[in-house]
Coordinates of C-alpha atoms in Angstrom, one line a residue:
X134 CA 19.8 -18.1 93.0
X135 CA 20.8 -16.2 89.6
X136 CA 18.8 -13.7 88.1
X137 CA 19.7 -15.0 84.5
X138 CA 20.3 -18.4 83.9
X139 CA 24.3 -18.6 84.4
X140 CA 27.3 -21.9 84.5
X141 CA 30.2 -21.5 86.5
X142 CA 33.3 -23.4 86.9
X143 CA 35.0 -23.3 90.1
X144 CA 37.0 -25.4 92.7
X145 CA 36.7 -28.3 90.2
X146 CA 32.6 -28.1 89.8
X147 CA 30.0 -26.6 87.4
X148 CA 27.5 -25.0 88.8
X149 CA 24.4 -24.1 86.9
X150 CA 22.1 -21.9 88.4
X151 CA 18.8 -20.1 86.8
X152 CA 15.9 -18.4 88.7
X153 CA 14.2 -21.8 89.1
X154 CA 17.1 -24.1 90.1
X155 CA 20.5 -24.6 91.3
X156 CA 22.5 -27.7 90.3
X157 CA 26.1 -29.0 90.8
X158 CA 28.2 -31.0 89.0
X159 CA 31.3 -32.2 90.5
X160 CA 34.2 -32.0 87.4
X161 CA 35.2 -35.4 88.3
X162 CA 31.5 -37.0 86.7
X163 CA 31.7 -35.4 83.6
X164 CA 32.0 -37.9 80.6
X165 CA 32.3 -35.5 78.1
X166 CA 31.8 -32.6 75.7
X167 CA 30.1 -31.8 72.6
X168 CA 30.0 -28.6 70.8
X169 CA 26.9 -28.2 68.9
X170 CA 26.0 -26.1 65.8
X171 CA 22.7 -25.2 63.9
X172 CA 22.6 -27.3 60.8
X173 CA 20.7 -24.6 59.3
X174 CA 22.8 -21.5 60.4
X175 CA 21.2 -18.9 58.0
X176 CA 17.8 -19.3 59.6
X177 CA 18.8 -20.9 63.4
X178 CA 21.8 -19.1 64.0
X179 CA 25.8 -19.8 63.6
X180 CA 26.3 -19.3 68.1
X181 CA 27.6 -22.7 69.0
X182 CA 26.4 -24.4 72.2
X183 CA 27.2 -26.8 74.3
X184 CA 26.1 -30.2 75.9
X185 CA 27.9 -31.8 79.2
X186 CA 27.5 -35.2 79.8
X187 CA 27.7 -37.5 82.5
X188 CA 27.0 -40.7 83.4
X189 CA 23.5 -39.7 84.4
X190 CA 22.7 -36.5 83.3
X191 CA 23.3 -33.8 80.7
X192 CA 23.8 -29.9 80.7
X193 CA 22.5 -28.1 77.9
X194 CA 24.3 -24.5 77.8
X195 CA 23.1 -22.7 75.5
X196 CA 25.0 -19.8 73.5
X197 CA 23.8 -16.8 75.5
X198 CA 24.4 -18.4 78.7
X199 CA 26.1 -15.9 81.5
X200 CA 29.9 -17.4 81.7
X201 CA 28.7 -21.1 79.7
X202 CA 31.6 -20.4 77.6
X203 CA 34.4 -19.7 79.8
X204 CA 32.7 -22.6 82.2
X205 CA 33.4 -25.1 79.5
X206 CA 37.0 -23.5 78.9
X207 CA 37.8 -24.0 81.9
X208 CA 36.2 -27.4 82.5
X209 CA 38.5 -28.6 79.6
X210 CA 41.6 -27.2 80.5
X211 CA 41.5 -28.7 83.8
X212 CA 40.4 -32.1 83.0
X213 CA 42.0 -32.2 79.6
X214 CA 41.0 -36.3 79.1
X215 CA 37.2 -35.4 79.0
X216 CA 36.0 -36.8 75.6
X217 CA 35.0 -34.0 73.0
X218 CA 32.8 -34.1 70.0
X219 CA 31.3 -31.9 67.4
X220 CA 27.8 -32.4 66.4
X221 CA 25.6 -30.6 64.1
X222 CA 21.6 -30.0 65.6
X223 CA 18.7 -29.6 63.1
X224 CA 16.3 -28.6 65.6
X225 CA 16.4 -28.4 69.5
X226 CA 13.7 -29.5 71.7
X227 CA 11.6 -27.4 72.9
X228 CA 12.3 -28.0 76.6
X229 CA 15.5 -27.5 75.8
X230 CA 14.7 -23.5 74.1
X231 CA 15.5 -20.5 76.0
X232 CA 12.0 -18.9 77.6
X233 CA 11.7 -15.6 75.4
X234 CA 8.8 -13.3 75.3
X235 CA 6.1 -14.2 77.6
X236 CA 8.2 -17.1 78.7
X237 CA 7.4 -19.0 75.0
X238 CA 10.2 -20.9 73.5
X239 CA 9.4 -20.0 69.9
X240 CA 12.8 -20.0 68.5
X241 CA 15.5 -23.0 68.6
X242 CA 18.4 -20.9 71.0
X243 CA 19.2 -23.4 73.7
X244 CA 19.1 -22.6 77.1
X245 CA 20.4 -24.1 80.2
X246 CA 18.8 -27.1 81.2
X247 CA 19.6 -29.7 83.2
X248 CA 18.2 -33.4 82.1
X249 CA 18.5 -36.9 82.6
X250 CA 20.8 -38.6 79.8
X251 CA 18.3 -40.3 78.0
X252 CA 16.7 -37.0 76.8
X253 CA 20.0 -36.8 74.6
X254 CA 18.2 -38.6 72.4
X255 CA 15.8 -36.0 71.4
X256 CA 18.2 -33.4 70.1
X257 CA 17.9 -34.0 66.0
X258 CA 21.8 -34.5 65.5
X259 CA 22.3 -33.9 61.4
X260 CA 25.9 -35.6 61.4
X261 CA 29.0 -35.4 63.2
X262 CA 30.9 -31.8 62.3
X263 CA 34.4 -32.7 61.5
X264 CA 36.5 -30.1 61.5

């Protein structure tokens, strides 16, 4: 397993690994995309995250994520029909927080987390960002 929570894409699968867990997600069951900002930039942050979806699930990649970017590049370009969205986030959950000192989650970074779908609903969206 990964030292530091890191997403790959690869041979048509993202792979999220962190020093507790290792999870795979075949490209073929992802549902979609969404590109989150801080609805409060000056005070959160302006890094963008992102959420994958599937039918089941969703991956919460946070901003300072080892290769989360370039995973969800790359994600994209091969499967260009996955649906995309922009959403703004007033606060993120805290199981959804990057550990920090001590392993507290004091500040509202995302990290990566893997969840069942349902807990989409506990993100604060503000509104739909439309660029």
């Amino acid at each position: 397993m990964a030292t530091k929570p890191r997403l790959d894409y690869r041979d048509g699968t993202l792979l999220a690994e962190t020093p507790r867990f290792r999870h795979v997600v075949p490209g073929t069951a992802v549902t979609g995309i969404i590109e989150c900002r801080m609805a409060d930039p000056i005070n959160h942050g302006e890094e963008p995250f992102h959420i994958v979806t599937t039918a089941d699930e969703i991956v919460v990649a946070g901003p300072f994520v080892d290769g989360a970017l370039g995973a969800v590049e790359a994600l994209s370009r091969q499967r260009p029909g996955i649906r995309r969205g922009h959403r703004l986030v007033r606060n993120i959950p805290y199981r959804f927080r990057e550990p920090g000192f001590l392993r507290l989650r004091l500040f509202p970074i995302a990290g990566l987390v893997v969840a069942p779908r349902a807990a989409l609903s506990a993100f604060e969206f503000a509104s739909e960002d439309k660029p």
